[in-house]
PDB file of C-alpha atoms in Angstrom:
ATOM      1  CA  MET A   1    -144.617  -6.154 -62.060  1.00 73.00           C
ATOM      2  CA  LYS A   2    -142.302  -8.133 -64.317  1.00 83.00           C
ATOM      3  CA  ILE A   3    -140.994  -6.111 -67.263  1.00 84.00           C
ATOM      4  CA  ALA A   4    -139.442  -7.784 -70.298  1.00 82.00           C
ATOM      5  CA  SER A   5    -135.687  -7.282 -70.540  1.00 86.00           C
ATOM      6  CA  CYS A   6    -135.986  -5.869 -74.077  1.00 87.00           C
ATOM      7  CA  ILE A   7    -138.405  -3.205 -72.790  1.00 88.00           C
ATOM      8  CA  ARG A   8    -135.989  -2.405 -69.971  1.00 89.00           C
ATOM      9  CA  GLU A   9    -133.165  -1.932 -72.473  1.00 90.00           C
ATOM     10  CA  ILE A  10    -135.272   0.323 -74.690  1.00 92.00           C
ATOM     11  CA  TYR A  11    -136.316   2.334 -71.630  1.00 92.00           C
ATOM     12  CA  LYS A  12    -132.696   2.728 -70.520  1.00 92.00           C
ATOM     13  CA  GLU A  13    -131.670   4.060 -73.953  1.00 90.00           C
ATOM     14  CA  ARG A  14    -134.604   6.470 -74.093  1.00 92.00           C
ATOM     15  CA  PHE A  15    -134.014   7.641 -70.526  1.00 94.00           C
ATOM     16  CA  GLU A  16    -130.487   8.851 -71.271  1.00 93.00           C
ATOM     17  CA  LEU A  17    -131.486  10.617 -74.487  1.00 93.00           C
ATOM     18  CA  TYR A  18    -134.637  12.203 -73.070  1.00 96.00           C
ATOM     19  CA  GLY A  19    -132.649  13.312 -70.025  1.00 96.00           C
ATOM     20  CA  ILE A  20    -130.588  15.554 -72.320  1.00 95.00           C
ATOM     21  CA  LEU A  21    -133.779  16.813 -73.984  1.00 96.00           C
ATOM     22  CA  LYS A  22    -135.358  17.534 -70.598  1.00 97.00           C
ATOM     23  CA  LYS A  23    -132.411  19.661 -69.497  1.00 96.00           C
ATOM     24  CA  LEU A  24    -132.634  21.753 -72.676  1.00 96.00           C
ATOM     25  CA  VAL A  25    -136.411  22.248 -72.723  1.00 97.00           C
ATOM     26  CA  ASP A  26    -136.526  22.957 -68.978  1.00 98.00           C
ATOM     27  CA  GLU A  27    -133.915  25.687 -69.393  1.00 97.00           C
ATOM     28  CA  ILE A  28    -135.736  27.265 -72.351  1.00 97.00           C
ATOM     29  CA  ILE A  29    -139.109  27.418 -70.612  1.00 98.00           C
ATOM     30  CA  ARG A  30    -137.820  28.477 -67.190  1.00 98.00           C
ATOM     31  CA  SER A  31    -135.830  31.343 -68.716  1.00 97.00           C
ATOM     32  CA  GLN A  32    -138.818  32.715 -70.646  1.00 97.00           C
ATOM     33  CA  LYS A  33    -141.894  31.994 -68.548  1.00 97.00           C
ATOM     34  CA  ASN A  34    -143.668  34.624 -66.472  1.00 97.00           C
ATOM     35  CA  ASP A  35    -142.277  34.726 -62.918  1.00 96.00           C
ATOM     36  CA  ARG A  36    -145.763  34.097 -61.523  1.00 96.00           C
ATOM     37  CA  TRP A  37    -146.189  30.873 -63.455  1.00 98.00           C
ATOM     38  CA  HIS A  38    -145.279  27.446 -62.117  1.00 98.00           C
ATOM     39  CA  PHE A  39    -143.261  24.974 -64.173  1.00 98.00           C
ATOM     40  CA  GLU A  40    -142.454  21.330 -63.595  1.00 98.00           C
ATOM     41  CA  SER A  41    -141.325  18.390 -65.707  1.00 98.00           C
ATOM     42  CA  ARG A  42    -140.539  14.698 -65.422  1.00 97.00           C
ATOM     43  CA  LEU A  43    -139.209  11.662 -67.248  1.00 97.00           C
ATOM     44  CA  LYS A  44    -141.551   8.685 -67.328  1.00 94.00           C
ATOM     45  CA  GLU A  45    -140.776   5.898 -64.869  1.00 92.00           C
ATOM     46  CA  GLU A  46    -139.932   2.454 -66.204  1.00 91.00           C
ATOM     47  CA  LEU A  47    -143.095   0.728 -64.990  1.00 90.00           C
ATOM     48  CA  SER A  48    -145.331   3.510 -66.279  1.00 90.00           C
ATOM     49  CA  TYR A  49    -143.540   3.327 -69.639  1.00 90.00           C
ATOM     50  CA  ALA A  50    -144.108  -0.425 -69.895  1.00 89.00           C
ATOM     51  CA  LEU A  51    -147.798  -0.090 -69.019  1.00 87.00           C
ATOM     52  CA  LYS A  52    -148.261   2.643 -71.603  1.00 87.00           C
ATOM     53  CA  LEU A  53    -146.786   0.461 -74.349  1.00 88.00           C
ATOM     54  CA  GLU A  54    -149.335  -2.202 -73.418  1.00 84.00           C
ATOM     55  CA  THR A  55    -152.263   0.135 -74.116  1.00 83.00           C
ATOM     56  CA  GLY A  56    -151.907  -0.626 -77.824  1.00 83.00           C
ATOM     57  CA  ARG A  57    -152.005   3.051 -78.761  1.00 84.00           C
ATOM     58  CA  TYR A  58    -148.441   3.066 -80.081  1.00 79.00           C
ATOM     59  CA  SER A  59    -147.011   1.209 -83.078  1.00 79.00           C
ATOM     60  CA  SER A  60    -143.422   1.633 -81.856  1.00 84.00           C
ATOM     61  CA  PRO A  61    -141.619   2.030 -78.506  1.00 86.00           C
ATOM     62  CA  ASP A  62    -141.555   5.808 -79.038  1.00 89.00           C
ATOM     63  CA  ILE A  63    -144.271   7.471 -76.958  1.00 92.00           C
ATOM     64  CA  ASP A  64    -145.258  11.133 -76.906  1.00 93.00           C
ATOM     65  CA  ASP A  65    -144.764  11.796 -73.209  1.00 94.00           C
ATOM     66  CA  PHE A  66    -141.560  10.028 -72.181  1.00 96.00           C
ATOM     67  CA  TYR A  67    -140.571  13.568 -71.297  1.00 97.00           C
ATOM     68  CA  ALA A  68    -143.510  15.728 -70.223  1.00 97.00           C
ATOM     69  CA  ALA A  69    -143.615  19.273 -68.889  1.00 98.00           C
ATOM     70  CA  THR A  70    -146.368  21.349 -67.329  1.00 98.00           C
ATOM     71  CA  ILE A  71    -146.760  25.125 -67.457  1.00 98.00           C
ATOM     72  CA  VAL A  72    -149.221  26.454 -64.873  1.00 97.00           C
ATOM     73  CA  VAL A  73    -150.687  29.947 -65.369  1.00 96.00           C
ATOM     74  CA  GLU A  74    -152.886  32.155 -63.185  1.00 93.00           C
ATOM     75  CA  ASP A  75    -156.151  31.717 -65.114  1.00 89.00           C
ATOM     76  CA  TYR A  76    -157.616  31.132 -68.574  1.00 88.00           C
ATOM     77  CA  SER A  77    -156.769  34.653 -69.719  1.00 89.00           C
ATOM     78  CA  LYS A  78    -153.038  33.727 -69.633  1.00 93.00           C
ATOM     79  CA  ILE A  79    -153.341  30.479 -71.611  1.00 93.00           C
ATOM     80  CA  ASP A  80    -152.581  32.184 -74.941  1.00 94.00           C
ATOM     81  CA  GLN A  81    -149.376  33.693 -73.520  1.00 97.00           C
ATOM     82  CA  ALA A  82    -148.165  30.226 -72.552  1.00 97.00           C
ATOM     83  CA  LEU A  83    -149.139  28.888 -75.981  1.00 97.00           C
ATOM     84  CA  ASP A  84    -147.098  31.658 -77.600  1.00 97.00           C
ATOM     85  CA  LEU A  85    -144.077  30.709 -75.488  1.00 98.00           C
ATOM     86  CA  VAL A  86    -144.293  27.102 -76.683  1.00 97.00           C
ATOM     87  CA  ASN A  87    -145.025  28.015 -80.295  1.00 96.00           C
ATOM     88  CA  ASN A  88    -142.111  30.478 -80.461  1.00 95.00           C
ATOM     89  CA  ASN A  89    -139.598  27.885 -79.285  1.00 96.00           C
ATOM     90  CA  PHE A  90    -140.812  24.501 -80.470  1.00 96.00           C
ATOM     91  CA  GLU A  91    -142.727  22.836 -83.261  1.00 95.00           C
ATOM     92  CA  ILE A  92    -146.233  21.827 -82.177  1.00 96.00           C
ATOM     93  CA  LEU A  93    -147.240  18.577 -83.907  1.00 96.00           C
ATOM     94  CA  ILE A  94    -150.536  17.860 -82.167  1.00 93.00           C
ATOM     95  CA  ARG A  95    -152.825  19.905 -79.938  1.00 93.00           C
ATOM     96  CA  ARG A  96    -155.373  18.221 -77.694  1.00 87.00           C
ATOM     97  CA  PRO A  97    -158.141  19.087 -77.380  1.00 81.00           C
ATOM     98  CA  THR A  98    -158.319  20.743 -80.784  1.00 72.00           C
ATOM     99  CA  ASP A  99    -159.551  24.319 -81.151  1.00 64.00           C
ATOM    100  CA  ASN A 100    -162.715  22.934 -82.733  1.00 55.00           C
ATOM    101  CA  VAL A 101    -164.399  21.048 -79.895  1.00 56.00           C
ATOM    102  CA  PHE A 102    -167.877  21.271 -81.437  1.00 51.00           C
ATOM    103  CA  GLY A 103    -169.783  18.112 -80.704  1.00 54.00           C
ATOM    104  CA  LYS A 104    -167.051  16.639 -78.508  1.00 64.00           C
ATOM    105  CA  GLN A 105    -168.357  17.216 -74.996  1.00 64.00           C
ATOM    106  CA  LYS A 106    -171.851  16.998 -73.579  1.00 65.00           C
ATOM    107  CA  PRO A 107    -172.920  19.719 -71.092  1.00 63.00           C
ATOM    108  CA  TRP A 108    -172.945  17.280 -68.194  1.00 57.00           C
ATOM    109  CA  GLU A 109    -169.483  15.855 -68.889  1.00 63.00           C
ATOM    110  CA  PHE A 110    -166.331  17.128 -67.182  1.00 60.00           C
ATOM    111  CA  GLN A 111    -163.527  14.994 -68.562  1.00 59.00           C
ATOM    112  CA  PHE A 112    -159.835  15.855 -68.667  1.00 54.00           C
ATOM    113  CA  THR A 113    -159.658  18.859 -71.026  1.00 67.00           C
ATOM    114  CA  ASP A 114    -156.353  20.537 -70.133  1.00 80.00           C
ATOM    115  CA  ILE A 115    -154.306  21.637 -73.145  1.00 92.00           C
ATOM    116  CA  ARG A 116    -151.752  19.007 -74.190  1.00 94.00           C
ATOM    117  CA  LEU A 117    -149.226  19.754 -76.908  1.00 97.00           C
ATOM    118  CA  VAL A 118    -147.120  17.085 -78.588  1.00 97.00           C
ATOM    119  CA  CYS A 119    -143.953  18.902 -79.643  1.00 97.00           C
ATOM    120  CA  GLN A 120    -140.516  18.529 -81.171  1.00 96.00           C
ATOM    121  CA  LEU A 121    -137.571  20.895 -80.966  1.00 94.00           C
ATOM    122  CA  GLY A 122    -138.010  21.849 -84.614  1.00 84.00           C
ATOM    123  CA  GLU A 123    -135.711  23.672 -87.022  1.00 82.00           C
ATOM    124  CA  LYS A 124    -134.790  26.358 -84.490  1.00 83.00           C
ATOM    125  CA  TRP A 125    -132.735  23.757 -82.632  1.00 84.00           C
ATOM    126  CA  SER A 126    -131.421  21.832 -85.651  1.00 82.00           C
ATOM    127  CA  ASP A 127    -127.914  21.904 -84.159  1.00 83.00           C
ATOM    128  CA  LYS A 128    -129.070  19.537 -81.392  1.00 81.00           C
ATOM    129  CA  ALA A 129    -128.289  16.303 -83.234  1.00 78.00           C
ATOM    130  CA  GLY A 130    -130.290  13.302 -82.105  1.00 84.00           C
ATOM    131  CA  LEU A 131    -132.860  15.374 -80.202  1.00 92.00           C
ATOM    132  CA  CYS A 132    -134.865  17.051 -82.955  1.00 91.00           C
ATOM    133  CA  SER A 133    -136.906  13.963 -83.839  1.00 90.00           C
ATOM    134  CA  LEU A 134    -137.956  13.216 -80.251  1.00 94.00           C
ATOM    135  CA  ASN A 135    -141.580  13.871 -79.374  1.00 95.00           C
ATOM    136  CA  PHE A 136    -142.394  15.360 -75.981  1.00 97.00           C
ATOM    137  CA  GLU A 137    -145.512  16.681 -74.288  1.00 98.00           C
ATOM    138  CA  ILE A 138    -146.214  20.079 -72.772  1.00 98.00           C
ATOM    139  CA  GLN A 139    -149.397  20.586 -70.771  1.00 97.00           C
ATOM    140  CA  ILE A 140    -150.762  24.050 -70.079  1.00 96.00           C
ATOM    141  CA  LYS A 141    -153.042  24.408 -67.061  1.00 94.00           C
ATOM    142  CA  THR A 142    -154.403  27.012 -64.728  1.00 92.00           C
ATOM    143  CA  PHE A 143    -153.544  26.786 -61.035  1.00 92.00           C
ATOM    144  CA  LEU A 144    -157.037  25.482 -60.281  1.00 88.00           C
ATOM    145  CA  GLN A 145    -156.719  22.781 -62.945  1.00 88.00           C
ATOM    146  CA  HIS A 146    -153.287  21.871 -61.602  1.00 91.00           C
ATOM    147  CA  ALA A 147    -154.595  21.654 -58.038  1.00 87.00           C
ATOM    148  CA  TRP A 148    -157.386  19.321 -59.180  1.00 84.00           C
ATOM    149  CA  SER A 149    -154.919  17.113 -61.073  1.00 84.00           C
ATOM    150  CA  ILE A 150    -152.656  16.738 -58.048  1.00 85.00           C
ATOM    151  CA  ALA A 151    -155.466  16.176 -55.554  1.00 81.00           C
ATOM    152  CA  THR A 152    -157.337  13.578 -57.632  1.00 78.00           C
ATOM    153  CA  HIS A 153    -154.566  11.906 -59.662  1.00 71.00           C
ATOM    154  CA  ASP A 154    -154.375   8.766 -57.532  1.00 69.00           C
ATOM    155  CA  LEU A 155    -158.171   8.491 -57.373  1.00 68.00           C
ATOM    156  CA  VAL A 156    -158.615   8.684 -61.141  1.00 66.00           C
ATOM    157  CA  TYR A 157    -155.477   7.037 -62.527  1.00 64.00           C
ATOM    158  CA  LYS A 158    -153.649   4.990 -59.890  1.00 61.00           C
ATOM    159  CA  SER A 159    -156.320   2.974 -58.093  1.00 61.00           C
ATOM    160  CA  HIS A 160    -156.068  -0.833 -57.797  1.00 64.00           C
ATOM    161  CA  SER A 161    -159.647  -1.283 -58.959  1.00 68.00           C
ATOM    162  CA  PRO A 162    -162.296   0.849 -60.674  1.00 74.00           C
ATOM    163  CA  ASN A 163    -164.358   2.861 -58.218  1.00 75.00           C
ATOM    164  CA  TRP A 164    -167.321   4.679 -59.726  1.00 80.00           C
ATOM    165  CA  ALA A 165    -168.051   6.678 -56.562  1.00 79.00           C
ATOM    166  CA  LEU A 166    -164.498   8.037 -56.188  1.00 76.00           C
ATOM    167  CA  GLU A 167    -164.307   9.062 -59.828  1.00 77.00           C
ATOM    168  CA  ARG A 168    -167.757  10.630 -59.550  1.00 79.00           C
ATOM    169  CA  VAL A 169    -166.568  12.797 -56.641  1.00 79.00           C
ATOM    170  CA  ALA A 170    -163.379  13.723 -58.523  1.00 78.00           C
ATOM    171  CA  TYR A 171    -165.320  14.973 -61.548  1.00 79.00           C
ATOM    172  CA  GLN A 172    -167.891  16.744 -59.400  1.00 82.00           C
ATOM    173  CA  LEU A 173    -164.953  18.692 -57.980  1.00 80.00           C
ATOM    174  CA  LYS A 174    -163.771  19.415 -61.516  1.00 79.00           C
ATOM    175  CA  SER A 175    -167.172  20.870 -62.406  1.00 81.00           C
ATOM    176  CA  MET A 176    -167.033  23.163 -59.368  1.00 82.00           C
ATOM    177  CA  LEU A 177    -163.526  24.324 -60.274  1.00 82.00           C
ATOM    178  CA  GLU A 178    -164.642  25.019 -63.841  1.00 81.00           C
ATOM    179  CA  HIS A 179    -167.348  27.265 -62.404  1.00 81.00           C
ATOM    180  CA  ALA A 180    -164.706  28.998 -60.266  1.00 82.00           C
ATOM    181  CA  GLU A 181    -162.520  29.495 -63.365  1.00 82.00           C
ATOM    182  CA  LEU A 182    -165.461  31.026 -65.206  1.00 81.00           C
ATOM    183  CA  SER A 183    -166.183  33.373 -62.293  1.00 81.00           C
ATOM    184  CA  ILE A 184    -162.542  34.522 -62.159  1.00 80.00           C
ATOM    185  CA  LEU A 185    -162.352  35.069 -65.908  1.00 78.00           C
ATOM    186  CA  GLU A 186    -165.627  36.989 -66.058  1.00 78.00           C
ATOM    187  CA  ALA A 187    -165.374  38.689 -62.646  1.00 76.00           C
ATOM    188  CA  LYS A 188    -165.723  42.215 -64.066  1.00 74.00           C
ATOM    189  CA  ALA A 189    -168.828  41.287 -66.027  1.00 75.00           C
ATOM    190  CA  LEU A 190    -170.328  39.479 -63.031  1.00 73.00           C
ATOM    191  CA  GLY A 191    -169.591  42.541 -60.898  1.00 73.00           C
ATOM    192  CA  GLU A 192    -172.021  44.514 -63.079  1.00 73.00           C
ATOM    193  CA  SER A 193    -174.866  42.160 -62.224  1.00 69.00           C
ATOM    194  CA  LYS A 194    -177.884  43.820 -60.590  1.00 67.00           C
ATOM    195  CA  LEU A 195    -177.726  41.143 -57.925  1.00 64.00           C
ATOM    196  CA  LEU A 196    -174.369  42.548 -56.772  1.00 66.00           C
ATOM    197  CA  GLN A 197    -175.161  46.261 -56.966  1.00 65.00           C
ATOM    198  CA  ARG A 198    -174.622  46.798 -53.257  1.00 68.00           C
ATOM    199  CA  ASN A 199    -171.915  48.540 -51.285  1.00 66.00           C
ATOM    200  CA  HIS A 200    -170.557  49.038 -47.784  1.00 76.00           C
ATOM    201  CA  PHE A 201    -169.723  52.335 -46.132  1.00 82.00           C
ATOM    202  CA  ASP A 202    -166.070  51.251 -45.657  1.00 87.00           C
ATOM    203  CA  TYR A 203    -165.730  50.635 -49.393  1.00 86.00           C
ATOM    204  CA  ARG A 204    -167.459  53.920 -50.178  1.00 88.00           C
ATOM    205  CA  HIS A 205    -165.038  55.753 -47.890  1.00 92.00           C
ATOM    206  CA  ILE A 206    -162.039  54.099 -49.578  1.00 92.00           C
ATOM    207  CA  GLU A 207    -163.408  55.073 -53.010  1.00 92.00           C
ATOM    208  CA  GLU A 208    -163.715  58.687 -51.824  1.00 93.00           C
ATOM    209  CA  CYS A 209    -160.081  58.625 -50.654  1.00 94.00           C
ATOM    210  CA  ILE A 210    -159.004  57.388 -54.089  1.00 95.00           C
ATOM    211  CA  SER A 211    -160.873  60.312 -55.649  1.00 94.00           C
ATOM    212  CA  ILE A 212    -158.877  62.672 -53.423  1.00 94.00           C
ATOM    213  CA  PHE A 213    -155.598  61.126 -54.601  1.00 94.00           C
ATOM    214  CA  HIS A 214    -156.498  61.666 -58.252  1.00 94.00           C
ATOM    215  CA  GLU A 215    -157.553  65.212 -57.452  1.00 94.00           C
ATOM    216  CA  PHE A 216    -154.255  66.245 -55.826  1.00 94.00           C
ATOM    217  CA  TRP A 217    -151.613  63.954 -57.377  1.00 93.00           C
ATOM    218  CA  ASP A 218    -150.634  62.902 -60.875  1.00 91.00           C
ATOM    219  CA  GLU A 219    -150.822  59.208 -61.740  1.00 91.00           C
ATOM    220  CA  LYS A 220    -147.027  58.850 -61.745  1.00 90.00           C
ATOM    221  CA  GLU A 221    -146.871  60.179 -58.170  1.00 92.00           C
ATOM    222  CA  LEU A 222    -149.237  57.480 -56.887  1.00 93.00           C
ATOM    223  CA  PRO A 223    -148.370  53.839 -56.087  1.00 92.00           C
ATOM    224  CA  PRO A 224    -149.632  50.947 -58.256  1.00 90.00           C
ATOM    225  CA  ASP A 225    -151.407  49.561 -55.177  1.00 90.00           C
ATOM    226  CA  LEU A 226    -153.711  52.548 -54.800  1.00 93.00           C
ATOM    227  CA  LYS A 227    -156.237  50.523 -52.830  1.00 93.00           C
ATOM    228  CA  ARG A 228    -153.709  49.905 -50.031  1.00 94.00           C
ATOM    229  CA  LEU A 229    -152.883  53.620 -49.809  1.00 94.00           C
ATOM    230  CA  ALA A 230    -156.601  54.416 -49.700  1.00 94.00           C
ATOM    231  CA  GLU A 231    -157.190  51.835 -46.947  1.00 94.00           C
ATOM    232  CA  ASN A 232    -154.368  53.315 -44.843  1.00 93.00           C
ATOM    233  CA  THR A 233    -155.736  56.826 -45.359  1.00 94.00           C
ATOM    234  CA  SER A 234    -159.318  55.804 -44.611  1.00 94.00           C
ATOM    235  CA  GLN A 235    -158.237  54.072 -41.415  1.00 91.00           C
ATOM    236  CA  PHE A 236    -156.328  57.139 -40.220  1.00 91.00           C
ATOM    237  CA  LEU A 237    -159.205  59.502 -41.050  1.00 93.00           C
ATOM    238  CA  LYS A 238    -161.543  57.420 -38.906  1.00 91.00           C
ATOM    239  CA  LEU A 239    -159.179  57.694 -35.943  1.00 88.00           C
ATOM    240  CA  TYR A 240    -158.801  61.380 -36.680  1.00 86.00           C
ATOM    241  CA  GLU A 241    -162.612  61.676 -36.862  1.00 87.00           C
ATOM    242  CA  SER A 242    -162.304  63.638 -40.067  1.00 87.00           C
ATOM    243  CA  SER A 243    -164.369  63.436 -43.229  1.00 91.00           C
ATOM    244  CA  VAL A 244    -163.003  63.263 -46.756  1.00 92.00           C
ATOM    245  CA  SER A 245    -164.286  66.816 -47.247  1.00 92.00           C
ATOM    246  CA  GLU A 246    -162.180  67.992 -44.293  1.00 93.00           C
ATOM    247  CA  LEU A 247    -159.171  66.183 -45.752  1.00 94.00           C
ATOM    248  CA  ARG A 248    -159.724  67.976 -49.063  1.00 95.00           C
ATOM    249  CA  ALA A 249    -159.810  71.322 -47.243  1.00 94.00           C
ATOM    250  CA  ALA A 250    -156.597  70.492 -45.353  1.00 93.00           C
ATOM    251  CA  LEU A 251    -154.803  69.519 -48.574  1.00 95.00           C
ATOM    252  CA  GLU A 252    -156.003  72.646 -50.359  1.00 94.00           C
ATOM    253  CA  SER A 253    -154.759  74.756 -47.464  1.00 93.00           C
ATOM    254  CA  LYS A 254    -151.354  73.036 -47.480  1.00 91.00           C
ATOM    255  CA  LYS A 255    -151.126  73.355 -51.265  1.00 92.00           C
ATOM    256  CA  ALA A 256    -151.795  77.095 -51.053  1.00 92.00           C
ATOM    257  CA  GLU A 257    -149.230  77.428 -48.258  1.00 89.00           C
ATOM    258  CA  LEU A 258    -146.606  75.732 -50.473  1.00 88.00           C
ATOM    259  CA  GLY A 259    -147.286  77.996 -53.440  1.00 88.00           C
ATOM    260  CA  GLY A 260    -149.605  75.747 -55.414  1.00 87.00           C
ATOM    261  CA  ASN A 261    -147.782  72.412 -55.256  1.00 86.00           C
ATOM    262  CA  LEU A 262    -147.775  69.643 -52.674  1.00 88.00           C
ATOM    263  CA  TYR A 263    -144.588  67.940 -51.504  1.00 84.00           C
ATOM    264  CA  LEU A 264    -142.755  65.837 -54.079  1.00 79.00           C
ATOM    265  CA  ASN A 265    -140.170  64.363 -51.704  1.00 85.00           C
ATOM    266  CA  ILE A 266    -142.577  62.518 -49.388  1.00 87.00           C
ATOM    267  CA  SER A 267    -145.351  60.021 -49.999  1.00 90.00           C
ATOM    268  CA  PRO A 268    -149.006  61.032 -50.449  1.00 93.00           C
ATOM    269  CA  PHE A 269    -149.818  59.455 -47.071  1.00 92.00           C
ATOM    270  CA  ASN A 270    -147.160  61.493 -45.261  1.00 91.00           C
ATOM    271  CA  THR A 271    -148.361  64.601 -47.090  1.00 92.00           C
ATOM    272  CA  ILE A 272    -151.834  63.899 -45.697  1.00 93.00           C
ATOM    273  CA  ILE A 273    -150.364  63.507 -42.192  1.00 91.00           C
ATOM    274  CA  GLU A 274    -148.565  66.847 -42.594  1.00 90.00           C
ATOM    275  CA  ALA A 275    -151.696  68.577 -43.901  1.00 92.00           C
ATOM    276  CA  LEU A 276    -153.926  67.329 -41.062  1.00 92.00           C
ATOM    277  CA  TYR A 277    -151.298  68.257 -38.464  1.00 90.00           C
ATOM    278  CA  SER A 278    -150.945  71.769 -39.899  1.00 90.00           C
ATOM    279  CA  LYS A 279    -154.712  72.238 -40.045  1.00 90.00           C
ATOM    280  CA  ASP A 280    -155.455  71.286 -36.424  1.00 90.00           C
ATOM    281  CA  ARG A 281    -152.556  70.324 -34.124  1.00 90.00           C
ATOM    282  CA  ALA A 282    -154.768  69.689 -31.083  1.00 90.00           C
ATOM    283  CA  LYS A 283    -157.003  67.313 -33.015  1.00 91.00           C
ATOM    284  CA  PHE A 284    -153.924  65.552 -34.378  1.00 89.00           C
ATOM    285  CA  ILE A 285    -152.593  64.958 -30.854  1.00 87.00           C
ATOM    286  CA  SER A 286    -156.007  63.647 -29.786  1.00 88.00           C
ATOM    287  CA  CYS A 287    -155.831  61.188 -32.678  1.00 89.00           C
ATOM    288  CA  LEU A 288    -152.523  59.878 -31.328  1.00 89.00           C
ATOM    289  CA  ASP A 289    -154.272  58.915 -28.074  1.00 87.00           C
ATOM    290  CA  LYS A 290    -156.593  56.653 -30.060  1.00 89.00           C
ATOM    291  CA  LEU A 291    -153.672  55.282 -32.037  1.00 87.00           C
ATOM    292  CA  GLU A 292    -151.886  54.303 -28.821  1.00 88.00           C
ATOM    293  CA  SER A 293    -155.017  52.736 -27.337  1.00 88.00           C
ATOM    294  CA  LYS A 294    -155.158  50.460 -30.383  1.00 86.00           C
ATOM    295  CA  LYS A 295    -151.416  49.720 -30.079  1.00 87.00           C
ATOM    296  CA  ARG A 296    -150.752  51.067 -33.558  1.00 87.00           C
ATOM    297  CA  SER A 297    -147.822  53.152 -34.768  1.00 88.00           C
ATOM    298  CA  LEU A 298    -147.363  56.078 -37.112  1.00 89.00           C
ATOM    299  CA  ILE A 299    -144.078  56.006 -39.033  1.00 87.00           C
ATOM    300  CA  ILE A 300    -143.064  59.401 -40.409  1.00 85.00           C
ATOM    301  CA  PRO A 301    -139.880  60.885 -41.943  1.00 87.00           C
ATOM    302  CA  ASN A 302    -137.907  63.292 -39.785  1.00 84.00           C
ATOM    303  CA  ASP A 303    -138.604  66.369 -41.934  1.00 79.00           C
ATOM    304  CA  VAL A 304    -142.407  66.207 -41.706  1.00 82.00           C
ATOM    305  CA  GLY A 305    -144.095  68.707 -39.376  1.00 84.00           C
ATOM    306  CA  PRO A 306    -145.104  66.312 -36.562  1.00 86.00           C
ATOM    307  CA  ALA A 307    -141.533  64.935 -36.453  1.00 82.00           C
ATOM    308  CA  VAL A 308    -140.162  68.271 -35.218  1.00 81.00           C
ATOM    309  CA  ASP A 309    -142.902  68.779 -32.631  1.00 84.00           C
ATOM    310  CA  ASP A 310    -141.374  67.849 -29.251  1.00 85.00           C
ATOM    311  CA  GLU A 311    -144.684  66.865 -27.681  1.00 88.00           C
ATOM    312  CA  ILE A 312    -145.519  64.542 -30.556  1.00 87.00           C
ATOM    313  CA  CYS A 313    -142.007  63.065 -30.747  1.00 86.00           C
ATOM    314  CA  LYS A 314    -142.355  61.787 -27.183  1.00 85.00           C
ATOM    315  CA  ARG A 315    -145.452  59.735 -27.991  1.00 88.00           C
ATOM    316  CA  LYS A 316    -145.055  55.945 -27.952  1.00 87.00           C
ATOM    317  CA  CYS A 317    -146.956  55.544 -31.194  1.00 88.00           C
ATOM    318  CA  ILE A 318    -144.648  57.827 -33.173  1.00 86.00           C
ATOM    319  CA  VAL A 319    -141.708  56.288 -35.034  1.00 88.00           C
ATOM    320  CA  ILE A 320    -139.451  58.826 -36.735  1.00 85.00           C
ATOM    321  CA  VAL A 321    -137.303  57.670 -39.637  1.00 85.00           C
ATOM    322  CA  LYS A 322    -134.215  59.732 -40.404  1.00 77.00           C
ATOM    323  CA  ARG A 323    -133.299  60.263 -44.035  1.00 64.00           C
TER     324      ARG A 323
END
């Protein structure tokens, strides 16, 4: 497309200035955002800039999104954190959509509703001469919103001709993703639904293992990923053909043997291995047969009971780690 030379000159001037702004804003956001968030930014291309001026929405060559950035967060519950980041560093001139969306959207409509903030550097960056009066845009999206934008951008915005069917499909997808967002945000509440009040014996067994952990260890002695520890323990108990009640008895016996306290220098899982071994060595060795048949391994530190048992040390499934 032919672009007027005066527009090209204006674009060239803006590109250099906004390039400096982009470097600054990118650095600010990247240094402060949550590590799990995604961030990207861009400067508008010349052709896109020219087409935007032709929309008639601007009374001067200065547009709001010559430089535009996107912050992508896990879900809706993190939106306010991203808003705080922007608000603490920049001056927000315009927010779209506004907080008050009453009467703006019909129930059957699923238009573009991601948060868009028109910003300036503001007084905090008053030493950045020539940059403080430049408008720029920051969008805040969830990962699902971002995925939809990427997947459907060319269908909705870049087609050579209007296509009702393609846009219909794109917005049907948006409605489904909005439902997914709602389900993620309200997962705990949905989990209380009578429709979902079912369980599985594997989950019940894992829950019982977690109860054992809380019974014998303080919170600070347990890992943040308690579910993984419980899954590992549950899996071993099944091979060992032992119930949670038998595990409790083995731990109580080991605790009494140690004078009222369990080991503090090894993990809860290795303490369980030690307790089961001490309770019934023959059954423990039988469990190793099953472990080998499944081509699984048991990694234990060298100062745990089974690690100093010659018969057990020779087993293929046993891996001893020296401290």
